[in-house]
mmCIF file of C-alpha atoms and ligand atoms in Angstrom:
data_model
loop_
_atom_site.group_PDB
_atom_site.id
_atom_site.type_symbol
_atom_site.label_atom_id
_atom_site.label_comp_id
_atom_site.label_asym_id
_atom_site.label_seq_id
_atom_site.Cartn_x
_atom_site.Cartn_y
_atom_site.Cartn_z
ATOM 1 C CA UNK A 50 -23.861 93.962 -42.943
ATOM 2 C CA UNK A 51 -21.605 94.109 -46.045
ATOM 3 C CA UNK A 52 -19.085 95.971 -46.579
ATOM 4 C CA UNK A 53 -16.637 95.911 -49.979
ATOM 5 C CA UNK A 54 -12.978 97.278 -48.663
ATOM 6 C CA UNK A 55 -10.974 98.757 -51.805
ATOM 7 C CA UNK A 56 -7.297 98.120 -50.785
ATOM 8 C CA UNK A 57 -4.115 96.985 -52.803
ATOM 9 C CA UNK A 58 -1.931 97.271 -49.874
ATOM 10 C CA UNK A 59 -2.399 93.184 -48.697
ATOM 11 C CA UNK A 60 -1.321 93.767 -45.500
ATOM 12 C CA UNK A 61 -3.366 96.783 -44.634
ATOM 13 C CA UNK A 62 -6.493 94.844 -46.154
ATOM 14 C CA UNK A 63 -5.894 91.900 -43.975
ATOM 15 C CA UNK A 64 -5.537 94.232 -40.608
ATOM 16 C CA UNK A 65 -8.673 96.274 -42.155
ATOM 17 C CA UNK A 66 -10.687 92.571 -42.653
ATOM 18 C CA UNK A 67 -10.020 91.030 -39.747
ATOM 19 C CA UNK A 68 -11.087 93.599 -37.301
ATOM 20 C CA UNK A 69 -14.222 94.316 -38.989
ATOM 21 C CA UNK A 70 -15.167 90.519 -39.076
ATOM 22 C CA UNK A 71 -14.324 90.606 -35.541
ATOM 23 C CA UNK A 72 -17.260 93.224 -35.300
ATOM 24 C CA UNK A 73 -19.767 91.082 -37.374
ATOM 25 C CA UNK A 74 -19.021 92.746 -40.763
ATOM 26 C CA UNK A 75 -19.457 90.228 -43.890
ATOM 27 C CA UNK A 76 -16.441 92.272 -45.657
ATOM 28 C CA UNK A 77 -15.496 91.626 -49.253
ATOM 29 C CA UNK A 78 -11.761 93.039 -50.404
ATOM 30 C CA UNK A 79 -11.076 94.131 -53.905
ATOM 31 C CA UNK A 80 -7.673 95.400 -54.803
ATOM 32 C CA UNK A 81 -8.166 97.276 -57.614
ATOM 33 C CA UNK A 82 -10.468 99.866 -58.726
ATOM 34 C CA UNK A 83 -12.113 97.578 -61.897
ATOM 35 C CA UNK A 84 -12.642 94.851 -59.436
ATOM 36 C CA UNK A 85 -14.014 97.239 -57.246
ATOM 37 C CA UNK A 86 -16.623 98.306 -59.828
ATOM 38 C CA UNK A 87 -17.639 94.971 -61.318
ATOM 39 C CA UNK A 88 -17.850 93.653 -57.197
ATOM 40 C CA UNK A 89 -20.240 97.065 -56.763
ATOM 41 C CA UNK A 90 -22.531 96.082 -59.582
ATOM 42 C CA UNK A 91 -22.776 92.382 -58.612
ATOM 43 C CA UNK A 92 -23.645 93.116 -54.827
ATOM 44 C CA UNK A 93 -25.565 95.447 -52.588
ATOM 45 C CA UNK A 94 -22.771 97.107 -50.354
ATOM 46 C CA UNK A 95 -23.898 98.784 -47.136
ATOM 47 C CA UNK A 96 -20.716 100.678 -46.881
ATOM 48 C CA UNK A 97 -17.710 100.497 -49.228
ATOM 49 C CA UNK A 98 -14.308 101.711 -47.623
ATOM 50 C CA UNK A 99 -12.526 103.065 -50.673
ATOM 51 C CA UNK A 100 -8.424 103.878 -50.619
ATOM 52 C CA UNK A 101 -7.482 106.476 -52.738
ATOM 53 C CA UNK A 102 -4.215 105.291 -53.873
ATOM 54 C CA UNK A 103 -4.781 102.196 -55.880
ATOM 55 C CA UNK A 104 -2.604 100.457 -59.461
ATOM 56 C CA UNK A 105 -4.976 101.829 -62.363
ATOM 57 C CA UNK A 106 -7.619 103.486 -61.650
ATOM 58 C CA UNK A 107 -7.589 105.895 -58.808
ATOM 59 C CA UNK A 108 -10.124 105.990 -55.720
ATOM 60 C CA UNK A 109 -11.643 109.065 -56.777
ATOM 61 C CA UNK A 110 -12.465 107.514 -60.464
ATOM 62 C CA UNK A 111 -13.908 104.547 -58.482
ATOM 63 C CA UNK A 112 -16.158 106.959 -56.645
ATOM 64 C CA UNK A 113 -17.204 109.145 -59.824
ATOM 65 C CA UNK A 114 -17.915 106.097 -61.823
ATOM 66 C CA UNK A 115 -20.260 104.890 -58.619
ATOM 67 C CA UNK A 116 -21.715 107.604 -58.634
ATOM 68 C CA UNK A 117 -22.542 107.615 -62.474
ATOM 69 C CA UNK A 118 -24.264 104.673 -62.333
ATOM 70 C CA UNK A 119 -26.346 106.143 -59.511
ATOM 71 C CA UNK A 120 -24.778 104.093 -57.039
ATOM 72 C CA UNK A 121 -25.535 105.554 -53.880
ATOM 73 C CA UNK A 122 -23.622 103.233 -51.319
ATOM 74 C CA UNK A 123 -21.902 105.102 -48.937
ATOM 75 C CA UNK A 124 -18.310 105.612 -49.621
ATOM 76 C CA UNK A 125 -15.600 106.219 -46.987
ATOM 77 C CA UNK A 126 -11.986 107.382 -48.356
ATOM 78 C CA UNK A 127 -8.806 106.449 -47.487
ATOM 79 C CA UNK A 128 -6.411 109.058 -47.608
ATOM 80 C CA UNK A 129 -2.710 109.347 -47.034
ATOM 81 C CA UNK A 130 -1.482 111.777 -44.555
ATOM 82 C CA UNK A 131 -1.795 115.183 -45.540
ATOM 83 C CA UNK A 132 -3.127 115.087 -48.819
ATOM 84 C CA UNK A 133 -6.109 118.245 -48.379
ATOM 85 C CA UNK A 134 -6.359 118.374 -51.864
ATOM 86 C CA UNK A 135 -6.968 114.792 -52.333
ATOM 87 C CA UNK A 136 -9.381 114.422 -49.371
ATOM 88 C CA UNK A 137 -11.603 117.480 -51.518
ATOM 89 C CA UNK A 138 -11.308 115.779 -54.474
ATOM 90 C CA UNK A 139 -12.878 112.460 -53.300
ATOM 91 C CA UNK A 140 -15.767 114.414 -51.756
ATOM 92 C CA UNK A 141 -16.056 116.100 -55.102
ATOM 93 C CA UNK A 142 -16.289 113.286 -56.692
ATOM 94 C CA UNK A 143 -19.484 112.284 -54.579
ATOM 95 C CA UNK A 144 -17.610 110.407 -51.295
ATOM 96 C CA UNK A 145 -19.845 110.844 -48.254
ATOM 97 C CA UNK A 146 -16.480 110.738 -45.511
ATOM 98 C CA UNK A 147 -13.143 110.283 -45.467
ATOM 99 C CA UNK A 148 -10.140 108.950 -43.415
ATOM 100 C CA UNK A 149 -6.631 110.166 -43.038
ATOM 101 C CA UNK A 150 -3.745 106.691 -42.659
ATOM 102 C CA UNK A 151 -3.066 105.494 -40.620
ATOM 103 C CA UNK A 152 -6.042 105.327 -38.710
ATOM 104 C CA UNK A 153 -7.267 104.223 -35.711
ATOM 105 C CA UNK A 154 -9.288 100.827 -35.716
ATOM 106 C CA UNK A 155 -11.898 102.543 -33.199
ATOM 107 C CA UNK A 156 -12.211 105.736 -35.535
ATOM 108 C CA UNK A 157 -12.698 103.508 -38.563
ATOM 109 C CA UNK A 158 -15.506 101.988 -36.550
ATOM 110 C CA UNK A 159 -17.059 105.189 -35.620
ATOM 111 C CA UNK A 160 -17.261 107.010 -39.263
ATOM 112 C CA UNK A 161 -18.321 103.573 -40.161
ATOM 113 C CA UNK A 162 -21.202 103.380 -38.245
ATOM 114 C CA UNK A 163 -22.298 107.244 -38.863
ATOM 115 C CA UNK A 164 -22.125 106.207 -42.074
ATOM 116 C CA UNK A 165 -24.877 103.568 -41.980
ATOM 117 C CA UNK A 166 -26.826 105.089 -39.333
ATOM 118 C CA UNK A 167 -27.107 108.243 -41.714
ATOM 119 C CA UNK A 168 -28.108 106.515 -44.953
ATOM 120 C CA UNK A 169 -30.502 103.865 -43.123
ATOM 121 C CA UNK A 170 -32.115 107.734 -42.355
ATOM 122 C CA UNK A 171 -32.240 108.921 -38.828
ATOM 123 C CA UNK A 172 -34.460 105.675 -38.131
ATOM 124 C CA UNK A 173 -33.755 106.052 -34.037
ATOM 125 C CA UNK A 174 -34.396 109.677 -33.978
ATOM 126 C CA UNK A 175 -38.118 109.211 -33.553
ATOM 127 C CA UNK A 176 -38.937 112.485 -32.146
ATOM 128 C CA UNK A 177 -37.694 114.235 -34.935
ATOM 129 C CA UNK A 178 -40.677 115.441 -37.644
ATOM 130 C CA UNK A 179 -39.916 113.377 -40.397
ATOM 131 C CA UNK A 180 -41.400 115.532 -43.368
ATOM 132 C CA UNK A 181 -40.199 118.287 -44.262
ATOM 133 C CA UNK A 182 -41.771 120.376 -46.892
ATOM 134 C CA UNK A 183 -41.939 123.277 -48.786
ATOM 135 C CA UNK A 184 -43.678 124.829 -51.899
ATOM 136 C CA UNK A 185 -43.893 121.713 -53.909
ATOM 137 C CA UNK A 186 -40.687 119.738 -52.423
ATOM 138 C CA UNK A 187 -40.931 117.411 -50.024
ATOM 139 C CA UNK A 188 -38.598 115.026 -48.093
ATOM 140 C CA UNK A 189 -39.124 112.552 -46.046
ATOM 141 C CA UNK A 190 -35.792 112.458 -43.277
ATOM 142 C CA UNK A 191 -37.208 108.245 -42.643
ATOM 143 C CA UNK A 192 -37.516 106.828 -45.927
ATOM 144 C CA UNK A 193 -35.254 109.601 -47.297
ATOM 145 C CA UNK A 194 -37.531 110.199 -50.487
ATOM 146 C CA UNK A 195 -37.006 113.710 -51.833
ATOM 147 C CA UNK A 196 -39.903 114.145 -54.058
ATOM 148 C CA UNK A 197 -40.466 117.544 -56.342
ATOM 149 C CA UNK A 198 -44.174 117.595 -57.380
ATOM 150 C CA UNK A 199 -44.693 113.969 -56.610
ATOM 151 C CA UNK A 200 -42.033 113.028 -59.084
ATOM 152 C CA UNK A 201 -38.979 111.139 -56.719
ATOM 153 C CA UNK A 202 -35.589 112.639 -56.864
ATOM 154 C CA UNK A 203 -32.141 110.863 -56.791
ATOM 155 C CA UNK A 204 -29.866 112.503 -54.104
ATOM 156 C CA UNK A 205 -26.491 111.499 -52.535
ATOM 157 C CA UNK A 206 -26.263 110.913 -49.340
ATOM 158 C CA UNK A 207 -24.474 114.544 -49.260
ATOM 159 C CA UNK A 208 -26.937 116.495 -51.489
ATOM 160 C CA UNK A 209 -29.842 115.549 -48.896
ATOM 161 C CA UNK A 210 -28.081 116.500 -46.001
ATOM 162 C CA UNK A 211 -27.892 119.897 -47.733
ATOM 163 C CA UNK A 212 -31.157 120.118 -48.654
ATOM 164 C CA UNK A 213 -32.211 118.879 -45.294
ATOM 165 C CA UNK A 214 -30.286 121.569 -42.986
ATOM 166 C CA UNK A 215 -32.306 123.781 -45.654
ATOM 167 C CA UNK A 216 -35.281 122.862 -45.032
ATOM 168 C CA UNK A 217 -34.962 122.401 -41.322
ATOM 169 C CA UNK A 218 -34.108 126.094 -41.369
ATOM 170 C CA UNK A 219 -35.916 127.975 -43.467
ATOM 171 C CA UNK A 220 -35.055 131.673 -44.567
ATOM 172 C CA UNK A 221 -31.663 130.854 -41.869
ATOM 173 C CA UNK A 222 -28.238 131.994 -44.007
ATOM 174 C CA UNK A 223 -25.517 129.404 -44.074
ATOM 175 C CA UNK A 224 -22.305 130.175 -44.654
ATOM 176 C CA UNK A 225 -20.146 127.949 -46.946
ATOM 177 C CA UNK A 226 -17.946 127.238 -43.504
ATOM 178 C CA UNK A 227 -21.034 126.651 -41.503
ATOM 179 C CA UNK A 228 -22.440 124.088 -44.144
ATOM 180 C CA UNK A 229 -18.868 122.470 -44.767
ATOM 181 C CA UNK A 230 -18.696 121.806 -41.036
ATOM 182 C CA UNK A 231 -22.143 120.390 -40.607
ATOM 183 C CA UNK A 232 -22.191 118.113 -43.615
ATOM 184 C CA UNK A 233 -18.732 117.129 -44.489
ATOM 185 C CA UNK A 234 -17.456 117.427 -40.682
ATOM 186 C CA UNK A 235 -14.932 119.753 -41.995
ATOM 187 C CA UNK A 236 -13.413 122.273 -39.112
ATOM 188 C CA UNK A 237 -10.710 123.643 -41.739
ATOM 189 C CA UNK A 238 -11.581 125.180 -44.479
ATOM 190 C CA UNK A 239 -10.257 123.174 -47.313
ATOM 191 C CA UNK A 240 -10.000 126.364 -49.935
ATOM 192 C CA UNK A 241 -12.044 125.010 -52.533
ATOM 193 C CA UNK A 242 -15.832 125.391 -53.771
ATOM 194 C CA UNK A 243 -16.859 121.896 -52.979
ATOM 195 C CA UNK A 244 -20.154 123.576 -51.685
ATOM 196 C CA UNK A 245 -20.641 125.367 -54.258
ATOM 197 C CA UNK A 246 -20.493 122.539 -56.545
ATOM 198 C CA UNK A 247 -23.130 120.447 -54.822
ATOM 199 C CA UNK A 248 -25.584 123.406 -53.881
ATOM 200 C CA UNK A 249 -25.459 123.803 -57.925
ATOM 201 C CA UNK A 250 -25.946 120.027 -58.440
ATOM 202 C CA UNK A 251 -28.662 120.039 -55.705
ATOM 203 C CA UNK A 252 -30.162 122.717 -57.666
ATOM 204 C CA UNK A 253 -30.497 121.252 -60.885
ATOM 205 C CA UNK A 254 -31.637 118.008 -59.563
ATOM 206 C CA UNK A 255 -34.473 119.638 -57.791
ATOM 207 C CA UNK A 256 -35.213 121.730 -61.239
ATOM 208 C CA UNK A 257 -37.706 124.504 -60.589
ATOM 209 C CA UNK A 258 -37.920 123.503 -56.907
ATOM 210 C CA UNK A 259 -34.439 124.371 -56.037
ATOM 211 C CA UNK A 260 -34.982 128.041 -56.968
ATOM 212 C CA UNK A 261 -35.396 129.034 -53.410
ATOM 213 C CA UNK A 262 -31.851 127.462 -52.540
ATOM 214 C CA UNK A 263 -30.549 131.591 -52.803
ATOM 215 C CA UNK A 264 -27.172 132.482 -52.820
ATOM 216 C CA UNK A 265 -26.823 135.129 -50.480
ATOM 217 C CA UNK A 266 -23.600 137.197 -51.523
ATOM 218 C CA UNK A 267 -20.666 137.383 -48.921
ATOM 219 C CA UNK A 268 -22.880 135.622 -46.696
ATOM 220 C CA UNK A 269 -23.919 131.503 -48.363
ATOM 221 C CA UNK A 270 -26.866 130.339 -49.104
ATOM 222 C CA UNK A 271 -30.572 130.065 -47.873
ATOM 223 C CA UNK A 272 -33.511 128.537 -48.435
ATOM 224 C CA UNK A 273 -36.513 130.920 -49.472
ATOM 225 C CA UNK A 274 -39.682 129.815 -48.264
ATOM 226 C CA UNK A 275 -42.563 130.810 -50.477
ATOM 227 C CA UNK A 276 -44.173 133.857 -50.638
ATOM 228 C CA UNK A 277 -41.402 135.459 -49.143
ATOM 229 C CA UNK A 278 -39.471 138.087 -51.634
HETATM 230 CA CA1 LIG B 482 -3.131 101.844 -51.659
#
């Protein structure tokens, strides 16, 4: 597996490096944000491990540029102690986890691995029914196609966990707490409208199939299967 590890700190990049090649991990190091992009563009990633404090460009441009290009890798931030508002920001800016320094090596591991297991799409979890439908929206949880009409639909990695807790649950409310927690992993609530923002983007992605994605005042959101009012 590669990984691309976004790091200006040469120490912390080595220590970061060498454990993950310890684990198997082919892991590229870039130690600026330009770098980083042109590296991205060159390669196929499985994971890139993105610090937010970097000369230049900042992590969170990194991450919004990515994710302009339609760059779906998954991206785990690096955050310094503390910083809430910068943690929100990256996830704003379309990262799929993040991870408070310093860090332990295990923990890295860990959110790594969710991280892949997650976008190669719940492959173990054979059980589970892997299409979900409704009205004229369908997603497939294996090959993670979202398709609206039979046209395909880009999603992050975020935006289709949303829409897949929808669609698991039809007509069930979520609140914004409930949804923070079960997607980002969030416990606290971080005082922002980071939901918001991606039920909207969800929306407009999915056009006139995200109409039943309801906002359901004081309570959050649900997803309105059809026919009901
Ligand atoms: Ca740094």
């Amino acid at each position: 597996m590669n990984l691309l590890l976004v790091e200006d700190e040469t120490r912390v990049a080595d220590f970061i490096r060498r454990g993950l090649k310890a684990e198997g991990w082919v892991v590229s190091v870039a130690t600026d944000g330009e770098t980083a992009l042109a590296m991205a563009a060159a390669e196929t990633f499985d994971v890139i491990l993105l610090d937010i404090m970097l000369p230049g460009m900042s992590g969170q441009t990194v991450c919004r540029r990515l994710r302009m290009k339609k760059d779906l890798t998954p991206v785990l931030m690096l955050t310094a102690l503390g910083d809430v508002e910068d943690r929100v920001a990256g996830l704003r800016m379309g990262a799929d986890d993040y991870l408070v320094k310093p860090f332990d090596f295990d923990e890295l591991l860990a959110r790594i691995d969710a991280l892949v297991r997650r976008a190669a799409g719940f492959q173990d979890r054979e059980t589970e029914p892997h299409l979900l439908s409704s009205g004229s929206l369908s997603f497939d949880t294996r090959s993670l196609e979202v398709r609206c009409a039979g046209q395909l639909i880009d999603l992050t990695p975020k935006e289709r966990d949303i829409l897949k807790l929808f669609l698991s649950n039809p007509g069930k409310i979520f609140s914004r707490e409930r949804i923070l927690n079960s997607v980002w992993n969030l416990n606290e609530d971080p005082q922002t409208n980071v939901v918001d923002v991606y039920i909207g983007r969800l929306r407009r992605k999915l056009g006139p199939g995200g109409e039943p994605i309801e906002t359901v005042r004081g309570a959050g959101y649900r997803y309105r299967t059809r026919g009901e009012p």
